[in-house]
Amino acid sequence: MAAKNQQTQKPNKRKQFSSTKTDKDGSKSKKPKLLSSTPSSANPSNKLLKKPFNSSKPKREHPTHSKFKKSESGNDNKELTKRERRIQAKELAEARKKKRKPHYTLEQELASLWEKMRRRNIAKEDRSKLITEALQKMKGKIPETAGSHVSSRVLQTCVKYCSQIERDAVFSELQPHLLTLSCNAYAVHLVKKMFDAASKKQLAGVISSLRGHVASLLRHMVGSVVIEHAYQLGNATQKQELLMELYSTELHLFKDLASIKESRLIDIISKLDLQKSSVLRHMSSVIQPILEKGILDHSMIHRVLIEYLDIADKSSAADIIQQLSGPLLVRMIHTREGSKIGMLCVKHGSAKERKKIIKGMKGHISKIAHDQCGCMVLVGIFSMVDDTKLITKIIIRELQTTLKELALDKSARRLLLQLLHPNYSRYLNTDGLASLNLTVPSLSSKNESEIKSKKLSRDEESSKEAAKSDIPEENLDEESTKEVATTDSDMEATESGKSDTPEENLNSAEGGKKDPSLRRRELLVNSGLAENLIDVCIENAEELLTSNFGKEVIFEVAKGGSDGILHPTLDEKLNNLHEAIAELAAKPKSDESEEEHVLENFHSSRTIRKLILDCPAFASTLWKKSLEGKCQLWAQGHSSKVVSAFLESSDSEVRKVAKEELQPLVDDGTLKIPETKQSANEN
């Protein structure tokens, strides 16, 4: 009923607007009655209706209306053409720019000069004239014009090609304004160019002028670039001067304290007797804003973070590692210190944090692998993280697409070699091996000070017990060390074992709990990486053998990896690789060929020689397919090392196979073998 009433009910219309006027012909007019222009005093409601209902605001005039019309020869109604309107708009924009930019006219003149001076085919004399003219126009106005995107480029070109006298004049004019210009998005490039061209004295003055502003500039997106550039150009003393401001308030205020020779923060604290808690508070106030803004690309910040983690307490260190674990870490691992921080995050991070680190690398694995420092973080992940399924899914799947490039690259090959022969000093340098053993002292399960104190207390207890018993004094040290060793191993087992605390709160993981050999097999063999790697070695055997870096990868693969990890799963594939190398060695020797034979090439001959000594299966295949009956041909030059390796081998079967043919060559002096090696193998 309510709906029916609503349909039948007519809307209430206002009387003065709803009334219609009937024309004489009977049609109704919809034109509303207009109200009286003078309000009626009797009807107070008319005060609200002073304007007619259909009255509207005045319309905006179109640009083609009267005020835009061309007034020419008395004809004001003629419209402007499109070209004339475009010219008029351009003139108006130019007038506005002149009003807004005080040096707009100068910038226009400089831009025209810049177009000429930056050409490659211009003569030096003509360029120097243009530069002199441009610098003369800017004289006294360089700091004001340096912030413009046009004139800053002109100044950079001038600084690059001008004379030393002109460069010094520009430098002296800019030096008082360096701090302001360092925060300008356009002027920062000019400041960096001035740093590169500065003399030692000028650079020392610039670094000295930055004192007191290092922390504030590091928090600035643009200013941090200037600080990092100065840090890279400075010598050890100047770098230390820039860092000291970030360590402590005392070092920031007193310049004499900053001239200390010690470089490590922990040594500076002990030398100057600084309060460790005060240093930590100051460094935390510097580091936190930088982390919040994500300004983590600079090596100077990485150095500060390393020093902070070295002295931080457990909660502070764990907080820093938690903040860094993720995509932010990818931006840090391109430097030496940043790589160390990445490895510390992997080592001490919880399972959840490690997962964030690995997922943050997705899509960047190939670039990280080819980086000299970044590849060490991947090596650390292979050595410490137990989640092999996650590593296979994100890291190894991306590496499998570029195995040839990885094997031939100086840095990236370390990833493959770490799986084939882990922690080998031939492939990882001393610094790389040391970085794998880095720890954060407060998060380390082995706290040396605690161990020493426990050892001393146990020595005292054992000496007391020995006094009561008949144990000789010379055996006390041995028994006490055994006790400490057992207690230390118990401590490690307890800390690395399961705990009641949540997994994400375990910040002292220090590597994985899984057996290293099992982790290695899962990453190398079970993931399919080894099989793909053998296929790549078969297809590119010659290129890898003759390469300075690839030869090590193909050697380890052909040998089967350390501890024979590729045997017996991939024996058939390995035999195919041995045959591929033997076929290359079986090619006839030709003086006309431009390509060097694999037995005469410096790298490949030595790699094949090592394979003969270390892999009897390969030696047998090579002898039957390539060298049997041809040893006299290869008894000179680099190839002689390959032939003589059969007699130097520690395997009796290998020596027995080749001795009948090689011994006559040794007797007549054609083939030379060190007597010590031959006699040692015969014995």
XYZ file of C-alpha atoms in Angstrom:
683
model
C 0.000 0.000 0.000
C 2.838 2.363 0.815
C 4.362 1.789 -2.600
C 1.007 2.313 -4.281
C 0.436 5.541 -2.409
C 3.882 6.757 -3.434
C 3.098 6.098 -7.086
C -0.302 7.826 -6.988
C 0.888 10.711 -4.867
C 1.791 13.715 -7.019
C 4.955 15.623 -6.213
C 4.466 18.986 -4.546
C 5.702 21.640 -6.939
C 6.485 25.190 -5.995
C 3.598 27.333 -7.069
C 5.508 30.061 -8.814
C 7.474 27.641 -10.987
C 4.946 24.894 -11.648
C 2.208 27.166 -13.032
C 1.884 27.000 -16.783
C 0.424 29.528 -19.157
C -2.069 28.444 -21.782
C -1.804 30.126 -25.162
C -4.760 31.133 -27.214
C -4.372 28.045 -29.396
C -4.660 25.823 -26.317
C -1.004 24.829 -26.037
C 0.682 25.116 -22.734
C 3.772 27.203 -22.309
C 6.465 25.804 -19.943
C 7.981 29.216 -19.390
C 7.843 29.982 -15.640
C 6.392 33.144 -14.298
C 9.045 35.699 -13.424
C 8.957 37.216 -9.993
C 8.768 40.873 -9.440
C 12.098 42.636 -9.473
C 11.164 44.484 -6.261
C 10.613 42.218 -3.323
C 7.180 42.350 -1.725
C 7.179 43.392 1.869
C 4.118 41.254 2.468
C 5.843 38.039 1.443
C 9.094 37.685 3.354
C 10.012 34.517 1.455
C 10.646 36.622 -1.622
C 13.838 37.901 -0.017
C 15.517 34.618 -0.902
C 14.585 34.954 -4.558
C 16.259 38.173 -5.574
C 17.653 36.568 -8.783
C 15.664 34.668 -11.369
C 15.955 30.865 -11.186
C 17.437 30.490 -14.639
C 20.074 33.167 -14.139
C 23.644 31.828 -14.441
C 27.185 33.019 -13.761
C 28.909 35.003 -16.459
C 30.577 32.674 -18.914
C 34.354 32.517 -19.288
C 35.357 34.190 -22.453
C 37.028 32.049 -25.093
C 40.546 33.008 -26.145
C 39.111 34.006 -29.520
C 36.904 36.667 -27.934
C 37.407 40.378 -28.140
C 40.415 40.749 -25.855
C 42.384 38.190 -27.901
C 41.379 39.665 -31.229
C 43.972 41.383 -33.315
C 43.461 45.128 -33.346
C 44.966 46.152 -36.643
C 43.914 48.981 -38.986
C 40.802 49.509 -36.941
C 39.587 45.935 -37.452
C 39.191 44.596 -33.865
C 36.963 41.698 -34.825
C 39.585 39.801 -36.845
C 40.819 36.655 -34.966
C 44.520 35.675 -34.526
C 45.846 32.813 -36.599
C 47.243 29.662 -34.943
C 50.803 30.709 -35.681
C 50.258 34.161 -34.188
C 48.663 32.696 -31.073
C 51.614 30.303 -30.691
C 54.099 33.169 -30.978
C 52.119 35.249 -28.498
C 52.020 32.330 -25.979
C 55.752 31.805 -26.386
C 56.446 35.470 -25.734
C 54.238 35.343 -22.654
C 56.104 32.258 -21.345
C 59.447 33.949 -21.985
C 58.296 37.000 -20.030
C 57.228 34.831 -17.100
C 60.577 32.964 -17.080
C 62.487 36.240 -17.109
C 60.451 37.421 -14.157
C 60.921 34.131 -12.271
C 64.617 33.495 -13.097
C 66.975 36.412 -12.537
C 69.679 34.921 -14.820
C 67.401 33.616 -17.554
C 68.953 35.716 -20.327
C 72.443 34.636 -19.249
C 71.396 30.978 -19.304
C 70.116 31.335 -22.851
C 73.426 32.827 -23.962
C 75.376 30.076 -22.180
C 73.226 27.368 -23.755
C 74.063 28.622 -27.255
C 77.777 28.656 -26.388
C 77.531 25.158 -24.865
C 76.049 23.725 -28.058
C 79.222 24.813 -29.843
C 81.869 23.965 -27.230
C 80.677 20.409 -26.520
C 81.041 19.225 -30.101
C 83.640 16.542 -30.700
C 84.937 17.868 -33.992
C 85.693 21.375 -32.713
C 89.280 22.649 -32.647
C 90.957 23.144 -29.258
C 91.595 26.839 -29.896
C 87.956 27.489 -30.793
C 86.763 25.576 -27.749
C 89.087 27.470 -25.403
C 87.782 30.771 -26.784
C 84.182 29.718 -26.191
C 85.026 28.525 -22.665
C 86.773 31.786 -21.836
C 83.783 33.733 -23.134
C 81.349 31.609 -21.084
C 83.405 31.940 -17.883
C 83.697 35.693 -18.436
C 79.909 35.963 -18.676
C 79.462 33.912 -15.466
C 82.169 35.631 -13.457
C 80.810 36.628 -10.057
C 77.580 34.702 -10.662
C 78.885 31.112 -10.687
C 77.352 30.004 -7.339
C 73.931 31.404 -8.358
C 73.968 29.804 -11.818
C 75.464 26.453 -10.729
C 72.095 25.227 -9.459
C 70.421 25.512 -12.856
C 70.094 22.401 -15.021
C 71.405 24.385 -18.024
C 74.282 26.417 -16.609
C 75.512 23.541 -14.385
C 76.134 21.508 -17.539
C 77.946 24.461 -19.110
C 80.151 24.756 -16.025
C 80.962 21.033 -16.086
C 82.151 21.304 -19.683
C 84.150 24.414 -18.842
C 85.844 22.722 -15.866
C 86.662 19.697 -18.016
C 88.379 21.593 -20.841
C 89.502 24.922 -19.329
C 93.035 25.832 -18.266
C 94.291 25.293 -14.725
C 94.175 29.042 -13.957
C 90.521 29.250 -15.022
C 89.728 26.061 -13.068
C 91.296 27.495 -9.915
C 89.258 30.676 -10.332
C 86.025 28.664 -10.579
C 87.040 26.561 -7.568
C 87.795 29.603 -5.397
C 84.423 31.121 -6.288
C 82.526 27.906 -5.547
C 84.347 26.817 -2.367
C 82.414 29.027 0.121
C 79.135 27.625 -1.245
C 80.066 23.931 -1.485
C 77.753 22.793 1.309
C 74.733 24.485 -0.274
C 75.584 23.227 -3.748
C 76.152 19.676 -2.436
C 72.438 19.358 -1.711
C 71.330 20.606 -5.130
C 70.308 17.919 -7.620
C 72.027 19.695 -10.543
C 74.986 21.335 -8.838
C 76.111 18.057 -7.229
C 77.551 16.888 -10.553
C 79.621 20.051 -10.806
C 80.864 19.595 -7.232
C 81.989 16.038 -8.017
C 83.738 17.286 -11.149
C 85.527 19.940 -9.090
C 86.660 17.266 -6.588
C 88.110 15.187 -9.429
C 90.008 18.150 -10.831
C 91.150 19.521 -7.446
C 94.785 19.493 -6.392
C 95.873 17.728 -3.194
C 95.834 21.017 -1.300
C 92.383 21.954 -2.582
C 90.976 18.500 -1.772
C 92.369 18.669 1.748
C 90.679 22.072 2.184
C 87.368 20.704 0.910
C 87.439 17.684 3.237
C 88.332 19.967 6.137
C 85.391 22.242 5.279
C 83.038 19.236 5.413
C 83.902 18.685 9.070
C 80.830 19.035 11.244
C 78.422 18.354 8.361
C 79.218 14.728 7.502
C 76.305 13.173 9.405
C 73.741 15.667 8.096
C 74.929 15.243 4.495
C 74.868 11.444 4.772
C 71.177 11.678 5.673
C 70.534 13.682 2.492
C 69.893 11.745 -0.723
C 71.983 14.133 -2.837
C 74.477 15.274 -0.208
C 75.470 11.681 0.601
C 76.837 11.349 -2.949
C 79.269 14.236 -2.316
C 80.469 12.778 0.992
C 81.020 9.369 -0.601
C 82.936 10.941 -3.504
C 85.197 12.842 -1.116
C 85.671 9.651 0.937
C 86.764 7.696 -2.149
C 89.223 10.396 -3.280
C 90.769 11.000 0.132
C 93.817 9.239 1.538
C 93.713 7.065 4.681
C 94.058 10.037 7.038
C 91.335 12.034 5.298
C 88.994 9.032 5.295
C 89.580 8.624 8.992
C 88.832 12.317 9.542
C 85.453 11.948 7.832
C 84.600 8.800 9.783
C 85.540 10.145 13.219
C 82.571 12.516 13.273
C 80.211 9.528 13.055
C 81.783 7.602 15.939
C 81.516 9.864 18.953
C 80.575 13.352 20.114
C 84.059 13.876 21.577
C 85.717 12.980 18.267
C 83.301 15.314 16.512
C 84.051 18.288 18.753
C 87.804 17.952 19.310
C 89.887 17.811 16.164
C 93.043 16.738 18.026
C 91.378 13.481 19.081
C 90.408 12.720 15.476
C 94.070 12.610 14.412
C 94.630 9.290 16.217
C 96.380 6.648 14.117
C 94.226 3.647 15.082
C 91.744 2.781 12.368
C 89.433 0.291 14.150
C 86.785 1.774 16.403
C 87.335 -0.743 19.178
C 91.026 0.285 19.316
C 90.086 3.984 19.359
C 87.738 3.423 22.305
C 90.421 1.644 24.322
C 93.139 4.158 23.371
C 91.111 7.276 24.266
C 89.230 5.589 27.113
C 85.830 6.533 25.651
C 82.558 5.346 27.121
C 81.270 2.505 24.984
C 77.622 3.247 25.803
C 78.055 6.888 24.735
C 79.654 5.821 21.452
C 76.826 3.380 20.773
C 74.159 6.032 21.421
C 75.862 8.523 19.107
C 76.347 5.983 16.321
C 72.768 4.789 16.663
C 71.501 8.377 16.252
C 73.564 8.627 13.050
C 72.754 5.197 11.597
C 68.991 4.937 12.217
C 67.893 7.896 10.005
C 70.131 6.572 7.233
C 68.545 3.117 7.449
C 65.034 4.593 7.536
C 65.691 6.596 4.373
C 67.399 3.620 2.683
C 70.619 5.484 1.795
C 72.743 2.338 1.782
C 74.700 2.465 -1.470
C 77.878 4.091 -0.133
C 80.993 2.309 1.145
C 81.408 4.890 3.921
C 78.093 3.836 5.464
C 79.083 0.180 5.129
C 82.290 0.864 7.049
C 80.346 2.574 9.846
C 77.899 -0.351 10.053
C 80.752 -2.882 10.303
C 82.332 -0.905 13.138
C 78.955 -0.599 14.878
C 78.271 -4.341 14.719
C 81.733 -4.988 16.143
C 80.944 -3.167 19.415
C 77.129 -3.366 19.590
C 75.330 -5.319 22.276
C 73.162 -8.321 21.395
C 69.831 -6.509 20.997
C 71.283 -3.593 18.980
C 73.181 -5.921 16.628
C 70.119 -8.133 16.149
C 68.000 -5.056 15.384
C 70.430 -3.855 12.699
C 70.539 -7.319 11.085
C 66.746 -7.472 11.113
C 66.478 -4.084 9.383
C 69.029 -4.991 6.728
C 67.643 -8.457 5.958
C 65.718 -8.048 2.727
C 65.971 -6.182 -0.588
C 68.006 -3.390 1.062
C 70.949 -5.756 1.405
C 71.230 -6.135 -2.385
C 72.237 -2.465 -2.612
C 75.116 -2.943 -0.159
C 76.990 -6.046 -1.262
C 78.890 -4.399 -4.135
C 81.580 -3.105 -1.740
C 84.066 -5.016 0.390
C 82.528 -3.936 3.716
C 78.995 -4.317 2.340
C 79.775 -7.889 1.318
C 80.957 -8.626 4.862
C 77.742 -7.164 6.276
C 75.758 -9.377 3.903
C 77.609 -12.468 5.105
C 77.063 -11.483 8.743
C 73.329 -11.099 8.091
C 73.260 -14.560 6.502
C 75.278 -16.092 9.338
C 73.435 -14.543 12.294
C 69.995 -14.034 10.769
C 67.096 -16.266 11.670
C 65.478 -18.608 9.144
C 62.845 -15.964 8.442
C 65.468 -13.256 7.841
C 67.531 -15.519 5.596
C 64.440 -16.195 3.543
C 63.896 -12.438 3.129
C 67.515 -11.977 2.026
C 67.312 -14.718 -0.614
C 63.916 -13.548 -1.892
C 65.222 -9.975 -2.075
C 67.926 -11.162 -4.492
C 65.412 -12.590 -6.944
C 66.044 -11.223 -10.423
C 69.506 -9.913 -9.479
C 71.351 -13.228 -8.995
C 73.333 -13.084 -12.235
C 74.487 -9.522 -11.592
C 75.462 -10.360 -8.000
C 77.346 -13.479 -9.126
C 79.497 -11.494 -11.568
C 80.345 -8.874 -8.931
C 83.694 -9.324 -7.192
C 82.271 -8.694 -3.705
C 78.656 -9.746 -4.205
C 79.568 -13.288 -5.266
C 81.000 -13.920 -1.774
C 77.538 -13.402 -0.254
C 76.182 -16.146 -2.525
C 79.125 -18.332 -1.490
C 78.150 -17.697 2.142
C 74.527 -18.651 1.395
C 75.685 -21.921 -0.200
C 77.842 -22.640 2.856
C 75.442 -21.693 5.663
C 71.744 -21.786 4.701
C 69.935 -25.096 5.225
C 66.847 -24.323 3.127
C 68.210 -25.928 -0.056
C 64.786 -25.942 -1.728
C 64.553 -22.157 -1.482
C 68.138 -21.745 -2.727
C 67.443 -24.077 -5.650
C 64.219 -22.303 -6.557
C 65.571 -18.738 -6.510
C 69.361 -18.828 -6.907
C 70.320 -22.030 -8.735
C 67.455 -21.849 -11.254
C 68.651 -18.404 -12.291
C 72.299 -19.515 -12.432
C 71.517 -22.500 -14.651
C 70.568 -20.223 -17.550
C 74.057 -18.677 -17.736
C 76.424 -21.489 -16.699
C 78.925 -20.861 -19.506
C 79.266 -17.171 -18.613
C 79.636 -18.081 -14.942
C 82.411 -20.589 -15.652
C 84.384 -18.080 -17.737
C 84.032 -15.165 -15.309
C 86.726 -14.413 -12.748
C 84.292 -13.817 -9.864
C 81.231 -15.894 -10.777
C 83.227 -19.142 -11.172
C 83.767 -19.083 -7.385
C 80.134 -20.102 -6.850
C 80.570 -23.244 -8.933
C 83.993 -24.008 -7.459
C 82.669 -23.609 -3.906
C 80.189 -26.411 -4.578
C 82.702 -28.557 -6.463
C 85.594 -28.007 -4.027
C 84.480 -25.994 -0.958
C 86.769 -23.632 0.966
C 89.812 -24.332 -1.219
C 92.526 -21.678 -0.893
C 93.372 -21.953 -4.593
C 89.933 -20.641 -5.547
C 89.069 -18.427 -2.548
C 91.763 -15.967 -1.484
C 92.731 -15.340 2.118
C 90.313 -12.434 2.488
C 87.463 -14.521 1.088
C 88.110 -17.417 3.460
C 88.408 -14.990 6.377
C 85.078 -13.344 5.512
C 83.364 -16.750 5.723
C 84.527 -16.970 9.341
C 83.448 -13.433 10.322
C 81.127 -13.136 13.318
C 79.379 -10.444 15.327
C 80.962 -10.781 18.796
C 77.742 -10.168 20.740
C 75.777 -12.670 18.622
C 78.492 -15.302 18.440
C 77.882 -18.514 20.357
C 81.611 -18.671 21.082
C 82.332 -15.689 23.274
C 86.092 -15.764 23.762
C 86.089 -13.822 27.006
C 83.650 -16.268 28.586
C 85.707 -19.241 27.416
C 88.899 -17.748 28.818
C 87.287 -17.000 32.183
C 85.840 -20.512 32.362
C 89.189 -21.978 31.448
C 90.929 -20.027 34.227
C 88.325 -21.058 36.794
C 88.606 -24.707 35.752
C 92.406 -24.504 35.943
C 92.098 -23.286 39.532
C 89.636 -26.042 40.410
C 91.765 -28.728 38.780
C 94.873 -27.486 40.585
C 93.014 -27.737 43.905
C 91.863 -31.253 43.070
C 95.372 -32.190 41.975
C 96.720 -30.983 45.275
C 94.413 -33.419 47.021
C 95.132 -36.305 44.626
C 98.362 -37.706 43.176
C 97.990 -36.301 39.617
C 101.302 -34.902 38.285
C 101.368 -31.151 37.643
C 102.498 -31.521 34.012
C 99.212 -33.300 33.137
C 96.995 -30.557 34.563
C 96.961 -28.395 31.433
C 96.022 -31.305 29.196
C 93.113 -32.391 31.359
C 91.810 -28.837 31.787
C 91.907 -28.192 28.040
C 90.006 -31.424 27.442
C 87.355 -30.333 29.904
C 87.037 -26.914 28.266
C 86.819 -28.499 24.816
C 83.996 -30.789 25.912
C 82.088 -27.997 27.639
C 82.530 -25.714 24.617
C 81.206 -28.405 22.293
C 78.272 -28.929 24.645
C 77.590 -25.179 24.596
C 77.611 -25.146 20.806
C 75.343 -28.177 20.614
C 72.907 -26.563 23.032
C 72.841 -23.228 21.222
C 72.611 -24.762 17.747
C 69.950 -27.262 18.814
C 66.237 -26.757 19.193
C 64.946 -24.127 21.535
C 61.630 -23.086 23.002
C 62.014 -19.583 21.582
C 60.421 -18.800 18.193
C 62.633 -19.511 15.192
C 62.606 -15.902 13.979
C 64.140 -14.745 17.279
C 67.225 -16.961 16.988
C 69.769 -14.401 15.856
C 72.841 -16.484 16.632
C 72.371 -19.231 14.058
C 76.022 -19.074 12.890
C 75.592 -21.323 9.886
C 73.222 -24.204 9.372
C 72.489 -27.297 11.385
C 72.503 -29.559 8.327
C 75.545 -31.687 7.514
C 77.705 -29.677 5.037
C 78.226 -32.661 2.714
C 74.457 -33.310 2.576
C 73.722 -29.609 1.925
C 76.351 -29.576 -0.822
C 74.943 -32.699 -2.495
C 71.409 -31.283 -2.456
C 72.554 -28.015 -4.039
C 74.921 -29.492 -6.618
C 73.600 -32.936 -7.590
C 69.946 -33.159 -6.536
C 69.122 -29.732 -7.977
C 70.330 -30.750 -11.456
C 73.070 -28.107 -11.474
C 75.901 -30.630 -11.867
C 74.251 -32.373 -14.817
C 73.710 -29.085 -16.640
C 77.267 -28.025 -15.829
C 78.718 -31.213 -17.341
C 76.666 -30.631 -20.519
C 78.031 -27.078 -20.761
C 81.586 -28.387 -20.289
C 81.097 -30.973 -23.073
C 79.723 -28.364 -25.502
C 82.409 -25.749 -24.713
C 85.343 -27.969 -23.754
C 87.949 -26.217 -25.890
C 86.926 -22.710 -24.821
C 86.936 -23.643 -21.143
C 90.272 -25.492 -21.323
C 92.064 -22.578 -22.973
C 90.511 -19.983 -20.638
C 92.427 -18.655 -17.661
C 89.357 -19.010 -15.398
C 87.250 -21.657 -17.111
C 90.052 -24.247 -16.936
C 89.555 -24.597 -13.165
C 85.829 -25.289 -13.522
C 86.277 -27.959 -16.205
C 89.116 -29.528 -14.202
C 86.966 -29.904 -11.066
C 84.002 -31.190 -13.091
C 86.075 -33.730 -15.049
C 87.711 -34.918 -11.815
C 84.264 -35.459 -10.273
C 84.569 -32.793 -7.597
C 86.277 -33.137 -4.248
C 85.403 -36.305 -2.333
C 84.020 -37.697 -5.616
C 80.676 -35.977 -5.100
C 79.658 -36.476 -8.762
C 80.356 -40.232 -8.580
C 78.584 -42.583 -9.153
C 75.433 -40.604 -10.019
C 76.931 -38.901 -13.082
C 79.640 -41.356 -14.161
C 78.203 -41.753 -17.661
C 78.149 -37.991 -18.209
C 81.704 -37.679 -16.892
C 82.909 -40.345 -19.336
C 81.368 -38.326 -22.162
C 83.287 -35.259 -20.951
C 86.550 -37.250 -20.827
C 85.965 -38.388 -24.396
C 85.208 -34.816 -25.544
C 88.551 -33.601 -24.126
C 90.340 -36.620 -25.637
C 88.850 -35.840 -29.072
C 90.245 -32.316 -28.869
C 93.671 -33.716 -27.979
C 93.426 -36.236 -30.854
C 93.250 -33.492 -33.487
C 96.316 -33.556 -35.768
C 99.108 -31.092 -35.127
C 99.173 -28.432 -37.837
C 101.430 -25.424 -38.254
C 99.051 -23.788 -40.733
C 96.118 -23.627 -38.318
C 95.645 -20.279 -36.585
C 94.130 -21.885 -33.478
C 96.568 -23.312 -30.967
C 96.281 -27.037 -30.227
C 94.966 -27.898 -26.743
C 98.136 -29.863 -25.945
C 100.323 -26.854 -26.813
C 98.236 -24.110 -25.243
C 99.614 -22.808 -21.950
C 96.377 -23.150 -19.953
C 94.876 -26.284 -21.489
C 98.134 -28.303 -21.433
C 98.536 -27.746 -17.691
C 94.866 -28.534 -17.014
C 95.073 -31.816 -18.944
C 98.307 -32.655 -17.112
C 96.585 -32.175 -13.722
C 93.694 -34.349 -14.843
C 96.125 -37.147 -15.779
C 97.704 -36.952 -12.320
C 94.424 -36.749 -10.361
C 91.946 -38.746 -12.472
C 93.105 -42.205 -13.638
C 89.879 -42.762 -15.620
C 90.556 -39.666 -17.723
C 94.222 -40.651 -18.174
C 93.206 -44.031 -19.559
C 90.705 -42.486 -22.000
C 93.191 -39.832 -23.177
C 95.933 -42.393 -23.773
C 93.793 -44.745 -25.820
C 92.100 -42.039 -27.930
C 94.822 -39.435 -28.381
C 98.394 -40.234 -27.329
C 99.058 -43.904 -27.901
C 101.686 -44.193 -30.636
C 102.066 -40.379 -30.965
C 104.120 -39.496 -27.898
C 107.274 -38.669 -29.859
C 105.302 -35.969 -31.747
C 104.243 -34.316 -28.470
C 107.504 -34.719 -26.543
C 108.558 -31.072 -27.012
C 107.142 -27.739 -25.779
C 104.090 -27.391 -23.530
C 102.730 -30.753 -24.703
C 105.733 -32.530 -23.145
C 104.229 -31.776 -19.712
C 101.123 -33.722 -20.707
C 103.095 -36.716 -21.918
C 105.461 -36.813 -18.937
C 102.482 -36.731 -16.534
C 101.794 -40.399 -17.311
C 105.122 -41.371 -15.744
C 104.640 -38.947 -12.811
C 101.189 -40.301 -11.912
C 100.777 -41.944 -8.525
C 98.493 -44.577 -10.096
C 100.436 -47.689 -11.092
C 97.984 -48.596 -13.878
C 98.482 -45.227 -15.580
C 102.274 -45.583 -15.415
C 102.109 -49.149 -16.673
C 100.008 -48.183 -19.726
C 102.433 -45.480 -20.914
C 105.813 -46.750 -19.696
C 106.535 -49.016 -22.662
C 106.303 -46.121 -25.135
C 107.631 -43.297 -22.981
C 110.664 -44.926 -21.365
C 112.725 -44.973 -24.610
C 112.007 -41.256 -25.046
C 113.239 -40.622 -21.514
C 116.376 -42.716 -22.064
C 117.432 -40.883 -25.235
C 116.747 -37.462 -23.641
C 113.796 -36.520 -25.864
C 111.424 -36.418 -22.910
C 112.666 -34.927 -19.627
C 111.169 -35.919 -16.284
C 112.415 -34.774 -12.872
C 114.260 -37.687 -11.310
C 112.755 -37.110 -7.867
C 109.191 -37.512 -9.161
C 109.981 -40.606 -11.198
C 111.867 -42.329 -8.401
C 109.153 -41.443 -5.867
C 106.440 -42.962 -8.058
C 108.477 -46.097 -8.763
C 109.033 -46.634 -5.052
